[in-house]
Every structure is written in C-alpha cells, then in structure tokens.
mmCIF file of C-alpha atoms in Angstrom:
data_model
loop_
_atom_site.group_PDB
_atom_site.id
_atom_site.type_symbol
_atom_site.label_atom_id
_atom_site.label_comp_id
_atom_site.label_asym_id
_atom_site.label_seq_id
_atom_site.Cartn_x
_atom_site.Cartn_y
_atom_site.Cartn_z
ATOM 1 C CA MET A 1 -0.011 -0.001 -0.001
ATOM 2 C CA ARG A 2 2.854 2.400 0.787
ATOM 3 C CA LYS A 3 4.449 1.816 -2.656
ATOM 4 C CA PHE A 4 1.076 2.282 -4.271
ATOM 5 C CA GLY A 5 0.553 5.520 -2.375
ATOM 6 C CA SER A 6 3.900 6.928 -3.506
ATOM 7 C CA VAL A 7 3.244 6.047 -7.143
ATOM 8 C CA LEU A 8 -0.251 7.578 -6.892
ATOM 9 C CA VAL A 9 1.257 10.776 -5.580
ATOM 10 C CA LEU A 10 3.610 10.976 -8.577
ATOM 11 C CA MET A 11 0.739 10.447 -11.002
ATOM 12 C CA LEU A 12 -1.422 13.110 -9.276
ATOM 13 C CA LEU A 13 1.457 15.608 -9.289
ATOM 14 C CA MET A 14 2.111 14.998 -12.965
ATOM 15 C CA ALA A 15 -1.568 15.554 -13.737
ATOM 16 C CA LEU A 16 -1.654 18.742 -11.686
ATOM 17 C CA SER A 17 1.454 20.037 -13.422
ATOM 18 C CA GLY A 18 -0.030 19.526 -16.900
ATOM 19 C CA CYS A 19 2.327 16.632 -17.688
ATOM 20 C CA ASN A 20 5.334 18.980 -17.930
ATOM 21 C CA PRO A 21 8.298 16.893 -19.094
ATOM 22 C CA VAL A 22 10.578 18.931 -16.832
ATOM 23 C CA ALA A 23 10.122 17.581 -13.287
ATOM 24 C CA SER A 24 9.099 20.186 -10.674
ATOM 25 C CA ASP A 25 10.724 20.369 -7.273
ATOM 26 C CA ALA A 26 7.647 18.807 -5.708
ATOM 27 C CA GLN A 27 7.852 15.879 -8.152
ATOM 28 C CA ASN A 28 11.548 15.395 -7.364
ATOM 29 C CA VAL A 29 10.777 15.408 -3.674
ATOM 30 C CA ALA A 30 7.982 12.869 -4.125
ATOM 31 C CA PHE A 31 10.234 10.701 -6.303
ATOM 32 C CA SER A 32 13.013 10.713 -3.747
ATOM 33 C CA HIS A 33 10.612 9.617 -0.991
ATOM 34 C CA ALA A 34 9.120 6.939 -3.174
ATOM 35 C CA ALA A 35 12.562 5.615 -4.016
ATOM 36 C CA THR A 36 13.531 5.559 -0.335
ATOM 37 C CA ASP A 37 10.761 3.008 0.236
ATOM 38 C CA ASP A 38 11.257 3.443 3.989
ATOM 39 C CA PRO A 39 8.886 5.764 5.757
ATOM 40 C CA GLN A 40 10.838 5.453 8.958
ATOM 41 C CA ALA A 41 13.760 7.201 7.265
ATOM 42 C CA ILE A 42 11.784 10.442 7.089
ATOM 43 C CA PRO A 43 10.278 11.863 10.337
ATOM 44 C CA ALA A 44 6.489 11.933 9.980
ATOM 45 C CA ILE A 45 4.613 15.245 10.256
ATOM 46 C CA GLU A 46 1.855 14.863 12.854
ATOM 47 C CA TRP A 47 -1.371 16.883 12.680
ATOM 48 C CA ARG A 48 -4.484 16.972 14.886
ATOM 49 C CA LEU A 49 -7.947 17.227 13.388
ATOM 50 C CA ALA A 50 -11.003 17.954 15.605
ATOM 51 C CA THR A 51 -14.574 17.569 14.438
ATOM 52 C CA SER A 52 -18.064 18.784 15.306
ATOM 53 C CA TRP A 53 -19.317 15.207 15.302
ATOM 54 C CA PRO A 54 -19.159 12.244 17.692
ATOM 55 C CA LYS A 55 -16.126 10.004 17.096
ATOM 56 C CA ASN A 56 -16.760 7.589 14.226
ATOM 57 C CA PHE A 57 -20.361 8.769 13.778
ATOM 58 C CA PRO A 58 -21.842 7.295 10.545
ATOM 59 C CA GLY A 59 -21.211 9.510 7.520
ATOM 60 C CA LEU A 60 -20.165 12.819 9.159
ATOM 61 C CA GLY A 61 -17.769 11.276 11.634
ATOM 62 C CA MET A 62 -16.342 8.731 9.299
ATOM 63 C CA ALA A 63 -15.442 11.205 6.592
ATOM 64 C CA PRO A 64 -12.468 12.755 8.507
ATOM 65 C CA GLU A 65 -11.349 9.253 9.551
ATOM 66 C CA ARG A 66 -11.244 8.112 5.969
ATOM 67 C CA PHE A 67 -9.513 11.323 4.994
ATOM 68 C CA ALA A 68 -6.766 10.712 7.540
ATOM 69 C CA HIS A 69 -6.237 7.123 6.367
ATOM 70 C CA LEU A 70 -6.079 8.276 2.730
ATOM 71 C CA VAL A 71 -3.537 10.924 3.464
ATOM 72 C CA ASP A 72 -1.424 8.459 5.413
ATOM 73 C CA ASP A 73 -1.466 5.952 2.489
ATOM 74 C CA MET A 74 -0.893 8.537 -0.235
ATOM 75 C CA SER A 75 1.978 10.233 1.629
ATOM 76 C CA ASN A 76 3.676 6.923 2.391
ATOM 77 C CA GLY A 77 3.255 7.695 6.110
ATOM 78 C CA ARG A 78 4.920 11.127 5.915
ATOM 79 C CA LEU A 79 1.805 13.006 7.055
ATOM 80 C CA LYS A 80 -0.208 11.492 9.881
ATOM 81 C CA ILE A 81 -3.450 13.040 11.028
ATOM 82 C CA GLN A 82 -5.057 12.066 14.354
ATOM 83 C CA VAL A 83 -8.809 12.623 14.382
ATOM 84 C CA TYR A 84 -10.683 13.672 17.501
ATOM 85 C CA GLY A 85 -14.472 13.671 17.903
ATOM 86 C CA ALA A 86 -16.496 16.505 19.354
ATOM 87 C CA GLY A 87 -15.509 17.215 22.942
ATOM 88 C CA GLU A 88 -12.347 15.075 22.952
ATOM 89 C CA LEU A 89 -9.980 18.030 22.427
ATOM 90 C CA MET A 90 -12.450 20.919 22.506
ATOM 91 C CA PRO A 91 -16.211 21.580 22.218
ATOM 92 C CA ALA A 92 -17.925 20.986 18.877
ATOM 93 C CA PHE A 93 -18.299 24.703 18.141
ATOM 94 C CA ALA A 94 -14.867 25.698 19.361
ATOM 95 C CA ILE A 95 -12.912 24.057 16.528
ATOM 96 C CA PHE A 96 -12.982 27.055 14.201
ATOM 97 C CA ASP A 97 -11.100 29.133 16.768
ATOM 98 C CA GLY A 98 -8.893 26.105 17.437
ATOM 99 C CA VAL A 99 -7.741 26.067 13.831
ATOM 100 C CA SER A 100 -7.511 29.869 13.516
ATOM 101 C CA GLN A 101 -5.297 30.075 16.613
ATOM 102 C CA GLY A 102 -3.076 27.148 15.604
ATOM 103 C CA LYS A 103 -4.136 24.905 18.518
ATOM 104 C CA ILE A 104 -5.001 22.258 15.982
ATOM 105 C CA GLN A 105 -4.017 22.006 12.339
ATOM 106 C CA MET A 106 -7.413 20.875 10.958
ATOM 107 C CA ALA A 107 -11.093 20.514 11.665
ATOM 108 C CA HIS A 108 -14.192 19.077 10.069
ATOM 109 C CA ALA A 109 -17.550 20.826 10.437
ATOM 110 C CA ALA A 110 -20.214 22.825 8.597
ATOM 111 C CA SER A 111 -19.660 26.450 7.701
ATOM 112 C CA TYR A 112 -23.044 27.786 8.876
ATOM 113 C CA TYR A 113 -21.883 27.186 12.462
ATOM 114 C CA TRP A 114 -19.628 30.235 12.057
ATOM 115 C CA LYS A 115 -22.247 32.787 10.978
ATOM 116 C CA GLY A 116 -21.526 34.887 14.047
ATOM 117 C CA LYS A 117 -17.891 35.221 12.944
ATOM 118 C CA ALA A 118 -18.387 35.445 9.204
ATOM 119 C CA PRO A 119 -22.034 35.759 7.955
ATOM 120 C CA ALA A 120 -21.004 34.889 4.373
ATOM 121 C CA ALA A 121 -19.803 31.468 5.574
ATOM 122 C CA GLN A 122 -23.379 30.195 5.513
ATOM 123 C CA PHE A 123 -23.448 30.059 1.719
ATOM 124 C CA PHE A 124 -20.736 27.346 1.705
ATOM 125 C CA SER A 125 -22.828 24.882 3.642
ATOM 126 C CA SER A 126 -26.507 25.151 2.651
ATOM 127 C CA ILE A 127 -29.135 27.845 2.560
ATOM 128 C CA PRO A 128 -32.953 27.493 2.532
ATOM 129 C CA PHE A 129 -34.254 26.521 -0.913
ATOM 130 C CA GLY A 130 -30.684 26.803 -2.248
ATOM 131 C CA MET A 131 -28.559 24.542 -4.392
ATOM 132 C CA THR A 132 -28.420 20.783 -4.267
ATOM 133 C CA ALA A 133 -25.209 18.798 -3.605
ATOM 134 C CA GLN A 134 -24.438 18.402 -7.305
ATOM 135 C CA GLU A 135 -24.986 22.112 -7.923
ATOM 136 C CA MET A 136 -22.887 23.111 -4.936
ATOM 137 C CA ASN A 137 -19.978 21.006 -6.108
ATOM 138 C CA GLY A 138 -20.210 22.632 -9.533
ATOM 139 C CA TRP A 139 -20.236 26.092 -8.062
ATOM 140 C CA LEU A 140 -17.378 25.514 -5.644
ATOM 141 C CA HIS A 141 -15.032 23.715 -8.035
ATOM 142 C CA TYR A 142 -15.810 25.224 -11.414
ATOM 143 C CA GLY A 143 -18.043 28.267 -10.767
ATOM 144 C CA GLY A 144 -15.797 30.454 -8.623
ATOM 145 C CA GLY A 145 -17.189 29.434 -5.242
ATOM 146 C CA MET A 146 -13.904 28.206 -3.771
ATOM 147 C CA ALA A 147 -12.142 31.539 -4.379
ATOM 148 C CA LEU A 148 -14.924 33.289 -2.523
ATOM 149 C CA TRP A 149 -14.850 30.809 0.353
ATOM 150 C CA GLU A 150 -11.085 31.298 0.683
ATOM 151 C CA GLU A 151 -11.659 35.100 0.750
ATOM 152 C CA VAL A 152 -14.192 34.705 3.607
ATOM 153 C CA TYR A 153 -11.819 32.666 5.761
ATOM 154 C CA ARG A 154 -8.579 34.583 4.927
ATOM 155 C CA PRO A 155 -8.828 37.017 7.879
ATOM 156 C CA PHE A 156 -8.912 34.026 10.229
ATOM 157 C CA GLY A 157 -5.822 32.333 8.789
ATOM 158 C CA ILE A 158 -7.886 29.357 7.631
ATOM 159 C CA ILE A 159 -7.932 27.550 4.304
ATOM 160 C CA PRO A 160 -11.268 25.797 3.526
ATOM 161 C CA LEU A 161 -11.816 22.707 1.439
ATOM 162 C CA ALA A 162 -15.086 21.013 0.618
ATOM 163 C CA GLY A 163 -15.318 17.987 2.890
ATOM 164 C CA GLY A 164 -18.437 15.991 1.899
ATOM 165 C CA ASN A 165 -22.146 16.505 1.358
ATOM 166 C CA THR A 166 -25.107 14.836 2.972
ATOM 167 C CA GLY A 167 -27.363 15.520 -0.007
ATOM 168 C CA MET A 168 -30.988 16.567 0.525
ATOM 169 C CA GLN A 169 -31.780 16.409 4.216
ATOM 170 C CA MET A 170 -35.034 15.684 5.968
ATOM 171 C CA GLY A 171 -37.296 18.372 7.378
ATOM 172 C CA GLY A 172 -36.989 17.222 10.927
ATOM 173 C CA TRP A 173 -38.701 15.474 13.837
ATOM 174 C CA PHE A 174 -41.872 16.905 15.398
ATOM 175 C CA ASN A 175 -44.130 15.889 18.234
ATOM 176 C CA LYS A 176 -47.119 17.631 16.671
ATOM 177 C CA PRO A 177 -48.275 17.826 13.051
ATOM 178 C CA ILE A 178 -47.503 20.865 10.903
ATOM 179 C CA ASN A 179 -50.600 21.702 8.892
ATOM 180 C CA THR A 180 -50.262 25.463 8.525
ATOM 181 C CA ILE A 181 -47.534 28.017 8.953
ATOM 182 C CA ALA A 182 -49.142 29.050 12.279
ATOM 183 C CA ASP A 183 -48.223 25.645 13.745
ATOM 184 C CA PHE A 184 -44.590 26.802 14.003
ATOM 185 C CA LYS A 185 -45.554 29.539 16.488
ATOM 186 C CA GLY A 186 -43.953 28.938 19.874
ATOM 187 C CA LEU A 187 -42.227 25.783 18.683
ATOM 188 C CA LYS A 188 -38.750 25.394 20.163
ATOM 189 C CA ILE A 189 -36.767 23.708 17.475
ATOM 190 C CA ARG A 190 -33.155 22.831 16.879
ATOM 191 C CA MET A 191 -32.221 24.352 13.603
ATOM 192 C CA PRO A 192 -28.972 26.195 12.816
ATOM 193 C CA GLY A 193 -28.095 28.747 10.170
ATOM 194 C CA LEU A 194 -30.455 30.713 8.015
ATOM 195 C CA GLY A 195 -33.168 28.076 8.344
ATOM 196 C CA GLY A 196 -33.448 28.939 12.013
ATOM 197 C CA GLU A 197 -33.709 32.621 11.175
ATOM 198 C CA VAL A 198 -36.566 31.830 8.782
ATOM 199 C CA LEU A 199 -38.468 29.900 11.417
ATOM 200 C CA LYS A 200 -37.985 32.710 13.885
ATOM 201 C CA ARG A 201 -39.945 34.972 11.515
ATOM 202 C CA VAL A 202 -42.937 32.639 11.747
ATOM 203 C CA GLY A 203 -42.872 32.500 15.560
ATOM 204 C CA ALA A 204 -40.680 29.501 16.193
ATOM 205 C CA ILE A 205 -37.847 29.546 18.737
ATOM 206 C CA PRO A 206 -34.741 28.174 16.961
ATOM 207 C CA VAL A 207 -31.834 26.837 19.027
ATOM 208 C CA ASN A 208 -28.512 25.445 18.013
ATOM 209 C CA MET A 209 -26.986 22.471 19.791
ATOM 210 C CA ALA A 210 -24.618 19.652 19.016
ATOM 211 C CA GLY A 211 -26.153 16.497 17.527
ATOM 212 C CA ARG A 212 -25.360 14.335 20.556
ATOM 213 C CA GLU A 213 -27.560 16.608 22.707
ATOM 214 C CA LEU A 214 -30.712 16.184 20.611
ATOM 215 C CA TYR A 215 -32.067 12.900 22.043
ATOM 216 C CA GLY A 216 -32.016 14.169 25.636
ATOM 217 C CA ALA A 217 -33.442 17.533 24.669
ATOM 218 C CA LEU A 218 -36.398 15.943 22.856
ATOM 219 C CA GLN A 219 -36.903 13.407 25.576
ATOM 220 C CA THR A 220 -37.110 15.964 28.326
ATOM 221 C CA GLY A 221 -39.191 18.401 26.301
ATOM 222 C CA SER A 222 -36.609 21.203 26.426
ATOM 223 C CA ILE A 223 -37.146 21.336 22.659
ATOM 224 C CA ASP A 224 -40.283 20.411 20.749
ATOM 225 C CA ALA A 225 -38.703 19.517 17.406
ATOM 226 C CA ALA A 226 -35.300 19.007 15.790
ATOM 227 C CA GLU A 227 -33.719 18.638 12.466
ATOM 228 C CA TRP A 228 -30.400 16.771 12.272
ATOM 229 C CA VAL A 229 -29.405 15.269 8.932
ATOM 230 C CA GLY A 230 -31.434 12.375 7.486
ATOM 231 C CA PRO A 231 -32.357 8.693 8.000
ATOM 232 C CA LEU A 232 -28.804 7.321 8.450
ATOM 233 C CA ASN A 233 -27.787 9.779 11.191
ATOM 234 C CA ASP A 234 -31.205 10.217 12.713
ATOM 235 C CA LEU A 235 -31.579 6.494 13.183
ATOM 236 C CA ALA A 236 -28.107 6.319 14.771
ATOM 237 C CA PHE A 237 -29.128 8.925 17.356
ATOM 238 C CA GLY A 238 -32.444 7.188 18.043
ATOM 239 C CA LEU A 239 -34.471 10.305 17.372
ATOM 240 C CA HIS A 240 -37.436 8.159 16.331
ATOM 241 C CA LYS A 241 -37.817 7.089 19.958
ATOM 242 C CA VAL A 242 -38.480 10.622 21.212
ATOM 243 C CA ALA A 243 -40.387 12.223 18.355
ATOM 244 C CA LYS A 244 -43.441 11.016 16.414
ATOM 245 C CA TYR A 245 -43.528 12.713 13.008
ATOM 246 C CA TYR A 246 -40.686 12.721 10.444
ATOM 247 C CA TYR A 247 -41.149 15.542 7.918
ATOM 248 C CA TYR A 248 -39.793 16.046 4.401
ATOM 249 C CA PRO A 249 -38.290 17.707 2.359
ATOM 250 C CA GLY A 250 -35.380 19.483 4.046
ATOM 251 C CA TRP A 251 -36.213 22.869 2.653
ATOM 252 C CA HIS A 252 -33.627 24.464 4.895
ATOM 253 C CA GLU A 253 -30.704 22.310 3.733
ATOM 254 C CA PRO A 254 -31.178 20.885 0.246
ATOM 255 C CA GLY A 255 -27.531 19.993 -0.126
ATOM 256 C CA SER A 256 -25.531 20.310 3.053
ATOM 257 C CA ASN A 257 -21.854 20.796 2.235
ATOM 258 C CA MET A 258 -19.288 19.912 4.951
ATOM 259 C CA GLU A 259 -15.839 21.495 5.209
ATOM 260 C CA PHE A 260 -12.269 20.772 6.144
ATOM 261 C CA LEU A 261 -10.680 23.765 7.891
ATOM 262 C CA ILE A 262 -6.882 23.971 7.645
ATOM 263 C CA ASN A 263 -4.570 26.317 9.523
ATOM 264 C CA LYS A 264 -2.926 28.397 6.743
ATOM 265 C CA ALA A 265 0.504 28.498 8.331
ATOM 266 C CA ALA A 266 0.518 24.751 8.922
ATOM 267 C CA PHE A 267 -0.587 24.004 5.360
ATOM 268 C CA GLU A 268 2.049 26.328 3.835
ATOM 269 C CA SER A 269 4.793 24.705 5.888
ATOM 270 C CA LEU A 270 4.128 21.338 4.131
ATOM 271 C CA PRO A 271 6.143 20.296 1.080
ATOM 272 C CA GLN A 272 4.247 20.889 -2.200
ATOM 273 C CA ASP A 273 3.563 17.224 -2.753
ATOM 274 C CA LEU A 274 1.974 16.853 0.671
ATOM 275 C CA GLN A 275 -0.148 19.974 0.046
ATOM 276 C CA ALA A 276 -1.363 18.332 -3.174
ATOM 277 C CA ILE A 277 -2.151 15.101 -1.308
ATOM 278 C CA VAL A 278 -4.260 16.948 1.306
ATOM 279 C CA LYS A 279 -6.249 18.658 -1.479
ATOM 280 C CA VAL A 280 -6.767 15.501 -3.514
ATOM 281 C CA ALA A 281 -7.734 13.455 -0.496
ATOM 282 C CA ALA A 282 -10.296 16.079 0.517
ATOM 283 C CA ARG A 283 -11.775 16.078 -2.987
ATOM 284 C CA ALA A 284 -12.078 12.274 -2.886
ATOM 285 C CA ILE A 285 -13.787 12.346 0.515
ATOM 286 C CA ASN A 286 -16.093 15.114 -0.656
ATOM 287 C CA GLN A 287 -17.595 12.721 -3.246
ATOM 288 C CA ASP A 288 -17.338 9.673 -1.006
ATOM 289 C CA MET A 289 -19.652 11.116 1.661
ATOM 290 C CA LEU A 290 -22.352 11.949 -0.857
ATOM 291 C CA ASP A 291 -22.087 8.414 -2.285
ATOM 292 C CA GLU A 292 -22.463 6.919 1.209
ATOM 293 C CA TYR A 293 -25.490 8.973 2.230
ATOM 294 C CA THR A 294 -27.184 8.310 -1.134
ATOM 295 C CA THR A 295 -26.892 4.618 -0.505
ATOM 296 C CA ARG A 296 -27.295 4.175 3.249
ATOM 297 C CA ASN A 297 -30.213 6.618 3.697
ATOM 298 C CA VAL A 298 -32.359 4.215 1.673
ATOM 299 C CA ALA A 299 -31.926 1.326 4.057
ATOM 300 C CA ALA A 300 -32.150 3.546 7.101
ATOM 301 C CA LEU A 301 -35.441 5.070 6.015
ATOM 302 C CA GLU A 302 -36.899 1.606 5.398
ATOM 303 C CA THR A 303 -35.917 0.667 8.929
ATOM 304 C CA LEU A 304 -37.500 3.770 10.436
ATOM 305 C CA VAL A 305 -40.804 3.368 8.613
ATOM 306 C CA ASN A 306 -41.192 -0.405 8.355
ATOM 307 C CA ASP A 307 -39.594 -1.541 11.601
ATOM 308 C CA GLU A 308 -39.891 1.431 13.920
ATOM 309 C CA GLY A 309 -43.322 2.707 12.850
ATOM 310 C CA VAL A 310 -42.211 6.241 12.128
ATOM 311 C CA VAL A 311 -44.954 8.480 10.653
ATOM 312 C CA LEU A 312 -43.490 10.002 7.456
ATOM 313 C CA LYS A 313 -45.197 13.243 6.473
ATOM 314 C CA ALA A 314 -44.665 15.882 3.780
ATOM 315 C CA PHE A 315 -44.812 19.590 4.584
ATOM 316 C CA PRO A 316 -47.980 21.020 3.022
ATOM 317 C CA PRO A 317 -47.284 22.897 -0.239
ATOM 318 C CA LYS A 318 -48.679 26.161 1.160
ATOM 319 C CA VAL A 319 -46.321 25.917 4.125
ATOM 320 C CA LEU A 320 -43.325 25.420 1.844
ATOM 321 C CA LEU A 321 -44.371 28.375 -0.393
ATOM 322 C CA GLU A 322 -44.553 30.631 2.631
ATOM 323 C CA LEU A 323 -41.207 29.439 3.963
ATOM 324 C CA GLU A 324 -39.627 30.037 0.558
ATOM 325 C CA LYS A 325 -40.960 33.545 0.401
ATOM 326 C CA ILE A 326 -39.648 34.362 3.854
ATOM 327 C CA SER A 327 -36.308 32.675 3.134
ATOM 328 C CA LYS A 328 -35.662 35.039 0.277
ATOM 329 C CA GLN A 329 -36.478 38.034 2.467
ATOM 330 C CA VAL A 330 -34.209 36.871 5.300
ATOM 331 C CA ILE A 331 -31.247 36.092 3.027
ATOM 332 C CA GLU A 332 -31.473 39.459 1.247
ATOM 333 C CA GLU A 333 -31.788 41.407 4.499
ATOM 334 C CA GLN A 334 -28.758 39.726 6.026
ATOM 335 C CA ALA A 335 -26.738 40.111 2.830
ATOM 336 C CA ASN A 336 -27.415 43.813 2.794
ATOM 337 C CA GLN A 337 -25.902 44.154 6.301
ATOM 338 C CA ASP A 338 -22.561 42.752 5.334
ATOM 339 C CA PRO A 339 -20.623 43.673 2.122
ATOM 340 C CA LEU A 340 -18.784 40.366 1.838
ATOM 341 C CA MET A 341 -21.963 38.407 2.359
ATOM 342 C CA ARG A 342 -23.616 40.508 -0.339
ATOM 343 C CA LYS A 343 -20.756 39.724 -2.740
ATOM 344 C CA VAL A 344 -20.997 35.943 -2.063
ATOM 345 C CA TYR A 345 -24.756 35.993 -2.269
ATOM 346 C CA ALA A 346 -24.659 37.710 -5.671
ATOM 347 C CA ALA A 347 -22.244 35.117 -7.042
ATOM 348 C CA TYR A 348 -24.195 32.244 -5.474
ATOM 349 C CA HIS A 349 -27.514 33.494 -6.805
ATOM 350 C CA ALA A 350 -26.174 34.049 -10.334
ATOM 351 C CA TYR A 351 -24.782 30.554 -10.582
ATOM 352 C CA GLU A 352 -27.907 29.038 -9.082
ATOM 353 C CA GLN A 353 -30.133 30.769 -11.606
ATOM 354 C CA GLY A 354 -28.093 29.410 -14.455
ATOM 355 C CA VAL A 355 -27.928 25.857 -13.234
ATOM 356 C CA ARG A 356 -31.623 25.767 -12.412
ATOM 357 C CA GLN A 357 -32.496 26.716 -15.943
ATOM 358 C CA TYR A 358 -30.358 23.886 -17.270
ATOM 359 C CA HIS A 359 -31.658 21.371 -14.746
ATOM 360 C CA LYS A 360 -35.275 22.178 -15.811
ATOM 361 C CA ILE A 361 -34.569 20.411 -19.119
ATOM 362 C CA SER A 362 -32.234 17.752 -17.658
ATOM 363 C CA GLU A 363 -32.384 16.527 -14.081
ATOM 364 C CA ASP A 364 -35.852 17.909 -13.323
ATOM 365 C CA ALA A 365 -37.423 16.821 -16.588
ATOM 366 C CA TYR A 366 -36.118 13.284 -16.201
ATOM 367 C CA SER A 367 -37.179 13.114 -12.547
ATOM 368 C CA GLN A 368 -40.689 14.210 -13.385
ATOM 369 C CA GLN A 369 -40.951 11.655 -16.168
ATOM 370 C CA ARG A 370 -39.633 8.887 -13.955
ATOM 371 C CA GLN A 371 -42.395 9.479 -11.457
ATOM 372 C CA HIS A 372 -44.940 8.370 -14.035
#
C-alpha cells in the first residue's frame, strides 16, 4: 500500500502540473521519497484534526477518519493526522477558533456554524431553498465558489476545502403535526443557520446544539422539534424514539456541504507534494460522503418506517411556499448588512439561476418523467 501511495502521488502531481516533461521540485521530492521506500527514514509530520461530530459517527464522523487514512497511505506515512471527535479536544463549536489560533491544524464541520464570525460562511454549507449537492460542487469547483470561500476565511488564517455533502436532508422530527404556517408559532426547534432565522420569522424559537444533545433535549421536552441530517444519522441517534412525526423535504438544507478547515501557516509549511495530497484526499472524501449517504439513507429510512413505525409526512405545499418567500427576504436582508456576504450571495444567486435553468430540461425533466 505504501508503494502504491507513492506512485499515486507521482501520478497526481504529474496531472496537476499539466504533464510538464521537466520535473518540478515537488515531483523530485515525491520521487526521492518513493525511491527511499522506507517511511521510517523520514520523520512523519503529525497533525491533529478535531470535528463537530461524535467520534466515528456514521457519515459525518467517518469522513475525517477516511480522509486521515487516505492521506497516510498517499503520503507513504509522511503526514499522519489524528482525528478527535467533538468534545475530545475541544467543544464541537470551538474548533473554528482552534484552527484559527493554531491549537490544531485541521477541523471538520459545517460552515453555517460560524455565521457569528463570518455571515457569508453560511453560503458554503447550505441555505434554505438553495442549491443541491451536485449544484454546490459545480459552483465550488468550477463556478468560482472556492475563491470566495477562501476570501471569507482569509482573515482568520484558515484555508477551507469541501469535505463532503449529505445531500438533501429531511425536514426534521416533530411531536405535533404541521398543517399550517401558524403551527410553528412557539415551537422550540433545533435548527442552525439561515433556516433557524426563517423559522424565527414565523414565531418558532430556533436553538442550536450539538447533535449528541438532541435525544435528551427531545426526551425531556426542552425542545419540541429538531432537524439533524437524514435517515442514516437520525436512526443512529435514536431520534425516532423521542419524536413522532418525520417531515420532508429538508427545505432548509437541500444539499448540506461539509468542510475541512486547515490552519494556513501549517498548510504552507508542508512540502508541495503533501499539500497536493491533502487537497486531492479532501476532494475524494467530498464525493465519497455523498455516495455513502445516497446509499445508506435508503436502508435507514426503510428501517425507520417499516420496523420502527415512524410516521413519514410531507410539509404542506402552502407551508413550503410561505417558507420559501420568507427565506428570500431573510437572506437578502442579512446580505445587505454585510458587504462580503452580499458579494458571495450575488455570485451564489447568479450561478444558481443558471444551473436551475439547465436542470429544468435535464435533471428535473427526467425526474418528473420517472415519477410516471
């Protein structure tokens, strides 16, 4: 595996360099390490990565673990990353500062957690009635989104990389049915980001808390409803045992993008080949997470409905239309209060409008036909 990893690094570097026949310094470094064939001869660089998820949690928690293993293999053991779950090194929502201050080299989280530090960060996770996972990946990697994301995090000394996507999420768990928009009034619900701000406008009381706290909060009645992710993760937390109704669709997070946060100074201290490995490994994990959720959510939903007796319900169309109208108002109001958020929103909106038009005659048209 180590030999394979070294050869793979060489191939990736050649591809990144445009197959230049003149070897770069990074390629020469990689070649010398591959030829050494003894990882013990080169002192390993050791990094720490903290997450906002429980250790080894399905999907979210496994993505950074797989990333660390992939980097280890591809670097022939030269870069070793130790992964820590939420609370092991620091609280789930303290990891942004941990990376920024250099206490840890990396983190794995969702960017809307940092709206208080950088309001524009919310666009790089998911916004209500926004882009899907496929559309987000297109915007980030080919539509200029990554350059904007880097600009948002630059003052904090952090480099962002896309770190996975859960795909379309569920609408959440409720202990009473939602028939009209008025049913949200007084409802204490766990919902972060802009989705929470939208629900606040209709009288709900949004709160943000780590995933591992949701079961107890629903059980004791300290919250009335909660959205987390989707069938795979919701089943793992046992949320079906403390809430009756499972709503769809996840209007608030139609394609939740995760992130790797990297301390800029730590990243720039790496040799160029290791920098390339980190980027390529993150890109691989970004796709891998979406693939896993697409597959495992199917079986998990069947278990929830068929074995656990969960009541699956759709939000009424009139409720969704009202939430969509309010979402647009909230996003525009917040964007107008922050110049950088306004800049990101304009770019996001322009890309989204274009891709929606294309998907009307491609993805959407096919999906509608398949329903028949």
